[in-house]
GROMACS .gro file of C-alpha atoms in nm:
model
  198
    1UNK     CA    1   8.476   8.280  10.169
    2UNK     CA    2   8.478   8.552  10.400
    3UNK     CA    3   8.682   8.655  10.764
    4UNK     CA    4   8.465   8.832  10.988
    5UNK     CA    5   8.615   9.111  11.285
    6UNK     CA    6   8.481   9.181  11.560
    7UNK     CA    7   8.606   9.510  11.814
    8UNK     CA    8   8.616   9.249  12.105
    9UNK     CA    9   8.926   9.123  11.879
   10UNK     CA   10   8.687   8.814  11.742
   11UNK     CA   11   8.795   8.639  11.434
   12UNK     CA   12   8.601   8.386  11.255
   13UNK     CA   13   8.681   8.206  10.904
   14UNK     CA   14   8.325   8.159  10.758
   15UNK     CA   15   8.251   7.945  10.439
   16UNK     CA   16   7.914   8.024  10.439
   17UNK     CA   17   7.709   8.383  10.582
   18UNK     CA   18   7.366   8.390  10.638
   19UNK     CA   19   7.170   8.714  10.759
   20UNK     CA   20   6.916   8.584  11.032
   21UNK     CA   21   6.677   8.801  11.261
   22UNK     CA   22   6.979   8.750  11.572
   23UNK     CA   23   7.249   8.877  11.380
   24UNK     CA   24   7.512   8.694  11.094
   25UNK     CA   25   7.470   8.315  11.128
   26UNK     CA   26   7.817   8.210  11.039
   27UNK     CA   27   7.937   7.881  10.931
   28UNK     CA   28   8.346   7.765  10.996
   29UNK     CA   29   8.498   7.576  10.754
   30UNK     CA   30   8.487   7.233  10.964
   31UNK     CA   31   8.111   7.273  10.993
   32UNK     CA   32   8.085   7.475  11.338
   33UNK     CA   33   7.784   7.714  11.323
   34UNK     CA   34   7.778   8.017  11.574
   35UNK     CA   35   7.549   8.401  11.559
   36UNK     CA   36   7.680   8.716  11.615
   37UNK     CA   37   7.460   9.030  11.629
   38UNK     CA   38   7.536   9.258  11.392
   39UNK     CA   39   7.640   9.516  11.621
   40UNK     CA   40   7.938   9.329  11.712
   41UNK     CA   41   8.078   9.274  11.403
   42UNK     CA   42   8.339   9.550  11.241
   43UNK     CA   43   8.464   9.383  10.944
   44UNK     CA   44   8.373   9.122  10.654
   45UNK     CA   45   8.692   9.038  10.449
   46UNK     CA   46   8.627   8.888  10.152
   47UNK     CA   47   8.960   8.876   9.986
   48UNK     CA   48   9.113   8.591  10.111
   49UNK     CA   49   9.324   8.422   9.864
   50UNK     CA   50   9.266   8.695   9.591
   51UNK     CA   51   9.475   8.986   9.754
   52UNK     CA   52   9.827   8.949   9.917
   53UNK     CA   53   9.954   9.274  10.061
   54UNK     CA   54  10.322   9.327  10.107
   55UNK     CA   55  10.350   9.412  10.446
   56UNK     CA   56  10.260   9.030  10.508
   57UNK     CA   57  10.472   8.886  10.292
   58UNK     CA   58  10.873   8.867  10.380
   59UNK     CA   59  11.077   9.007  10.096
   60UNK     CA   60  11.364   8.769   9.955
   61UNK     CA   61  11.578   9.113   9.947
   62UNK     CA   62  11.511   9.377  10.194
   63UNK     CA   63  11.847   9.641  10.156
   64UNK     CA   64  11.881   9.990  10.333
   65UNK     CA   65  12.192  10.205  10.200
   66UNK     CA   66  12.208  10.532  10.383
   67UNK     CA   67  12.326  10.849  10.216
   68UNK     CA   68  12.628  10.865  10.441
   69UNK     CA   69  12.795  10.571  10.479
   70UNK     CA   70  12.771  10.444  10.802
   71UNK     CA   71  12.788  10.112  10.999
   72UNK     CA   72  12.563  10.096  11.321
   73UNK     CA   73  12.261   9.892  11.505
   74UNK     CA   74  12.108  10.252  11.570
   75UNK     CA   75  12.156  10.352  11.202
   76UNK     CA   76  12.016  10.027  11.050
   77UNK     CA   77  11.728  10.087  11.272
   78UNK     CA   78  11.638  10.424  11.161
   79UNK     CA   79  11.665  10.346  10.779
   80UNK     CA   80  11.494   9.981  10.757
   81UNK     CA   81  11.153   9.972  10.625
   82UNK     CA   82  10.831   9.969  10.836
   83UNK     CA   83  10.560   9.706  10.783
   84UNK     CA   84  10.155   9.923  10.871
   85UNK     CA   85  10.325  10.203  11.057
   86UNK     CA   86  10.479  10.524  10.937
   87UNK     CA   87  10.900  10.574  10.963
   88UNK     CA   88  10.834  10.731  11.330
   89UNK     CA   89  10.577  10.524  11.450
   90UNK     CA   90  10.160  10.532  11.418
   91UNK     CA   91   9.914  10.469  11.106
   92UNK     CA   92  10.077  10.557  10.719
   93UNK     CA   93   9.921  10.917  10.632
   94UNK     CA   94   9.885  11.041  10.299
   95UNK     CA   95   9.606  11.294  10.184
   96UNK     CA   96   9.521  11.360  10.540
   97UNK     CA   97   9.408  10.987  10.538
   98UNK     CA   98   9.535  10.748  10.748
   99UNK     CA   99   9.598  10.394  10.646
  100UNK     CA  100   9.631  10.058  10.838
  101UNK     CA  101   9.804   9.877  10.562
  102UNK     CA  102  10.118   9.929  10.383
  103UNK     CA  103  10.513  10.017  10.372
  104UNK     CA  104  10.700  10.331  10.520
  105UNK     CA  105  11.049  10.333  10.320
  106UNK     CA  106  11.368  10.561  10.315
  107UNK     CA  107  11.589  10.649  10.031
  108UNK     CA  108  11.801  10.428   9.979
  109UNK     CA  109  11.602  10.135  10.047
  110UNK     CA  110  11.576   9.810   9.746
  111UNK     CA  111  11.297   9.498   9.845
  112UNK     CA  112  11.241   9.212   9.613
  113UNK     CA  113  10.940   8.977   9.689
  114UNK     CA  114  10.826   8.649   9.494
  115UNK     CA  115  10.506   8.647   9.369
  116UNK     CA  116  10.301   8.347   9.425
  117UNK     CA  117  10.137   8.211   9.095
  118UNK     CA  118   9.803   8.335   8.963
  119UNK     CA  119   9.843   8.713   9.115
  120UNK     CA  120   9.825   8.984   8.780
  121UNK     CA  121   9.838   9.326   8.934
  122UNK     CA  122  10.054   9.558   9.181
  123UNK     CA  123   9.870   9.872   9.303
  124UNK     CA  124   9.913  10.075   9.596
  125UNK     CA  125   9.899  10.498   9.659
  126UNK     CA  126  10.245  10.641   9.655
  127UNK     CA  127  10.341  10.984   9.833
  128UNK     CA  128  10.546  11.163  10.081
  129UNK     CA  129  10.405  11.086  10.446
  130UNK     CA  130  10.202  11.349  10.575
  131UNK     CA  131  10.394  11.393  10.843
  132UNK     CA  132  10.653  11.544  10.644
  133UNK     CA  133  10.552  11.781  10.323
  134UNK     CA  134  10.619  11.932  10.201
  135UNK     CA  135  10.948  11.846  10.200
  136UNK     CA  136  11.135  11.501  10.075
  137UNK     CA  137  11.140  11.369   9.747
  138UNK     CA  138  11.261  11.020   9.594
  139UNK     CA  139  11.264  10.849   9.268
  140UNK     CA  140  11.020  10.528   9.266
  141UNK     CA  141  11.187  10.245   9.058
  142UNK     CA  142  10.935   9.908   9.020
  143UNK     CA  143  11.041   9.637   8.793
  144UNK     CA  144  10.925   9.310   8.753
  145UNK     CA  145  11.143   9.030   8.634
  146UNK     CA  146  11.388   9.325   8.565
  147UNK     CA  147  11.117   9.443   8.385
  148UNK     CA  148  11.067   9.825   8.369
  149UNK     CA  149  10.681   9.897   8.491
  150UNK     CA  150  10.733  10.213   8.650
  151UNK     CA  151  10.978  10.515   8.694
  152UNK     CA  152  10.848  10.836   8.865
  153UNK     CA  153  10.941  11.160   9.072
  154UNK     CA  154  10.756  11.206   9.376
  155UNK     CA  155  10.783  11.525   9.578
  156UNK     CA  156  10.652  11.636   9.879
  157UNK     CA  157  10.441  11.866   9.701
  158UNK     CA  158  10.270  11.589   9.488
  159UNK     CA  159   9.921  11.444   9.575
  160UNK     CA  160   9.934  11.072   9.674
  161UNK     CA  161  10.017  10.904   9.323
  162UNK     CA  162   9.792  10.573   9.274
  163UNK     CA  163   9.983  10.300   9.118
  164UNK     CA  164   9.849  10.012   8.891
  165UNK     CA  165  10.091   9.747   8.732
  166UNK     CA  166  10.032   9.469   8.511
  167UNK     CA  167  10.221   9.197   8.706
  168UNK     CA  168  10.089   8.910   8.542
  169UNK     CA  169  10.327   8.573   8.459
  170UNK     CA  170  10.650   8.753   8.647
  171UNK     CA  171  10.815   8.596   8.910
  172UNK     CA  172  10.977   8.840   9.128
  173UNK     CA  173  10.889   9.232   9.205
  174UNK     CA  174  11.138   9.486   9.288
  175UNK     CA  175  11.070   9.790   9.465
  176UNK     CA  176  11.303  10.092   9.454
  177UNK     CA  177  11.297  10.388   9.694
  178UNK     CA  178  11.656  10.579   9.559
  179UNK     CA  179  11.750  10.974   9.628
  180UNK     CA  180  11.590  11.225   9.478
  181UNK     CA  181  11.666  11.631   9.467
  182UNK     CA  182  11.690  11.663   9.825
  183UNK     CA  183  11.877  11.425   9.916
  184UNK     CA  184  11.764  11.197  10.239
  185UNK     CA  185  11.613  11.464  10.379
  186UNK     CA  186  11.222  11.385  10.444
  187UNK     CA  187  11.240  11.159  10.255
  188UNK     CA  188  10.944  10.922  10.385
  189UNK     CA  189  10.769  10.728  10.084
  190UNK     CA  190  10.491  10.573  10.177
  191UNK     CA  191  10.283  10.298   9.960
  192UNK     CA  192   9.966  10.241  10.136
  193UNK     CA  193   9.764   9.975  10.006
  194UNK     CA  194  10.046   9.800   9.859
  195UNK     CA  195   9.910   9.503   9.718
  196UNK     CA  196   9.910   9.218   9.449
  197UNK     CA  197   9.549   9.053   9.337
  198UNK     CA  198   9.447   8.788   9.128
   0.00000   0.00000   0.00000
């Protein structure tokens, strides 16, 4: 039903929560019953099993083709994509907001990931990383099942761009990060949030 955080770095599966005069009285899914007060608890998650993001799921296809062709360890480092951290390191920031979840990708970059049955929508906020505009821009390609759902321009000077796809009975979604007008310079997409849910 729910995962519950704590800052200490506690973690708790709970089927059942109960507010009590001690705190959360939390019951595990084989039965085990503990409290914790309600001061040391930072997060209730109650999307398990109805939201998959990306960044914890391992693509099928994950392809980096630089703009220059080159063959190197230090190159394939610099262009692969980043899983909740920006291209350089640190939180995703777009909007001057930063975000703990999502994917930092370079032009030319291609992932494919299977979705698991029952999940209907894509969504996720789209833009150049903060750290960069307002320069870069890149062309956002995102089929599913080959599919066309969305084809869009997004420069530097945009404002994040939220994204919401009808997913529903496809098998396999592609994401696209390709070239735009400026070429690979800046050109740090980020899609924060990037998620499918039931």
């Amino acid at each position: 039903v729910c995962t519950v955080t704590g800052a200490d770095g506690f973690r708790f599966a709970a089927q059942k929560i109960e507010l009590g005069e001690n705190g959360l009285r939390l019951i595990g899914l084989t039965g085990l019953e503990i409290v914790r007060p309600l001061s040391a608890v930072e997060r209730l998650d109650f999307s398990a099993g109805k939201i998959q993001y990306l960044s914890d799921l391992k693509p099928e296809v994950s392809r980096w083709t630089p703009f220059f062709p080159v063959s190197s360890a230090v190159a394939a480092e610099f262009g692969r994509p980043r899983n909740d951290q920006s291209q350089e390191g640190g939180p995703l920031k777009l909007g001057g907001k930063d975000f703990e979840k999502g994917l930092a990708l370079r032009s030319k970059t291609e992932l494919v990931y299977r979705i698991p049955a029952g999940y209907s929508r894509f969504e996720a906020l789209a833009g150049i990383d903060d750290r960069v505009r307002d320069g870069g821009r890149v062309r956002l390609v995102i089929p599913a099942d080959e599919r066309p759902l969305l084809d869009a321009s997004i420069s530097g000077n945009d404002k994040p761009t939220p994204v919401s796809l009808d997913i529903a009975g496809a098998r396999r979604l592609k994401i696209v990060v390709d070239y735009g007008d400026d070429q690979d310079f800046s050109d740090y997409l980020d899609l924060c949030e990037a998620r499918i849910i039931k």
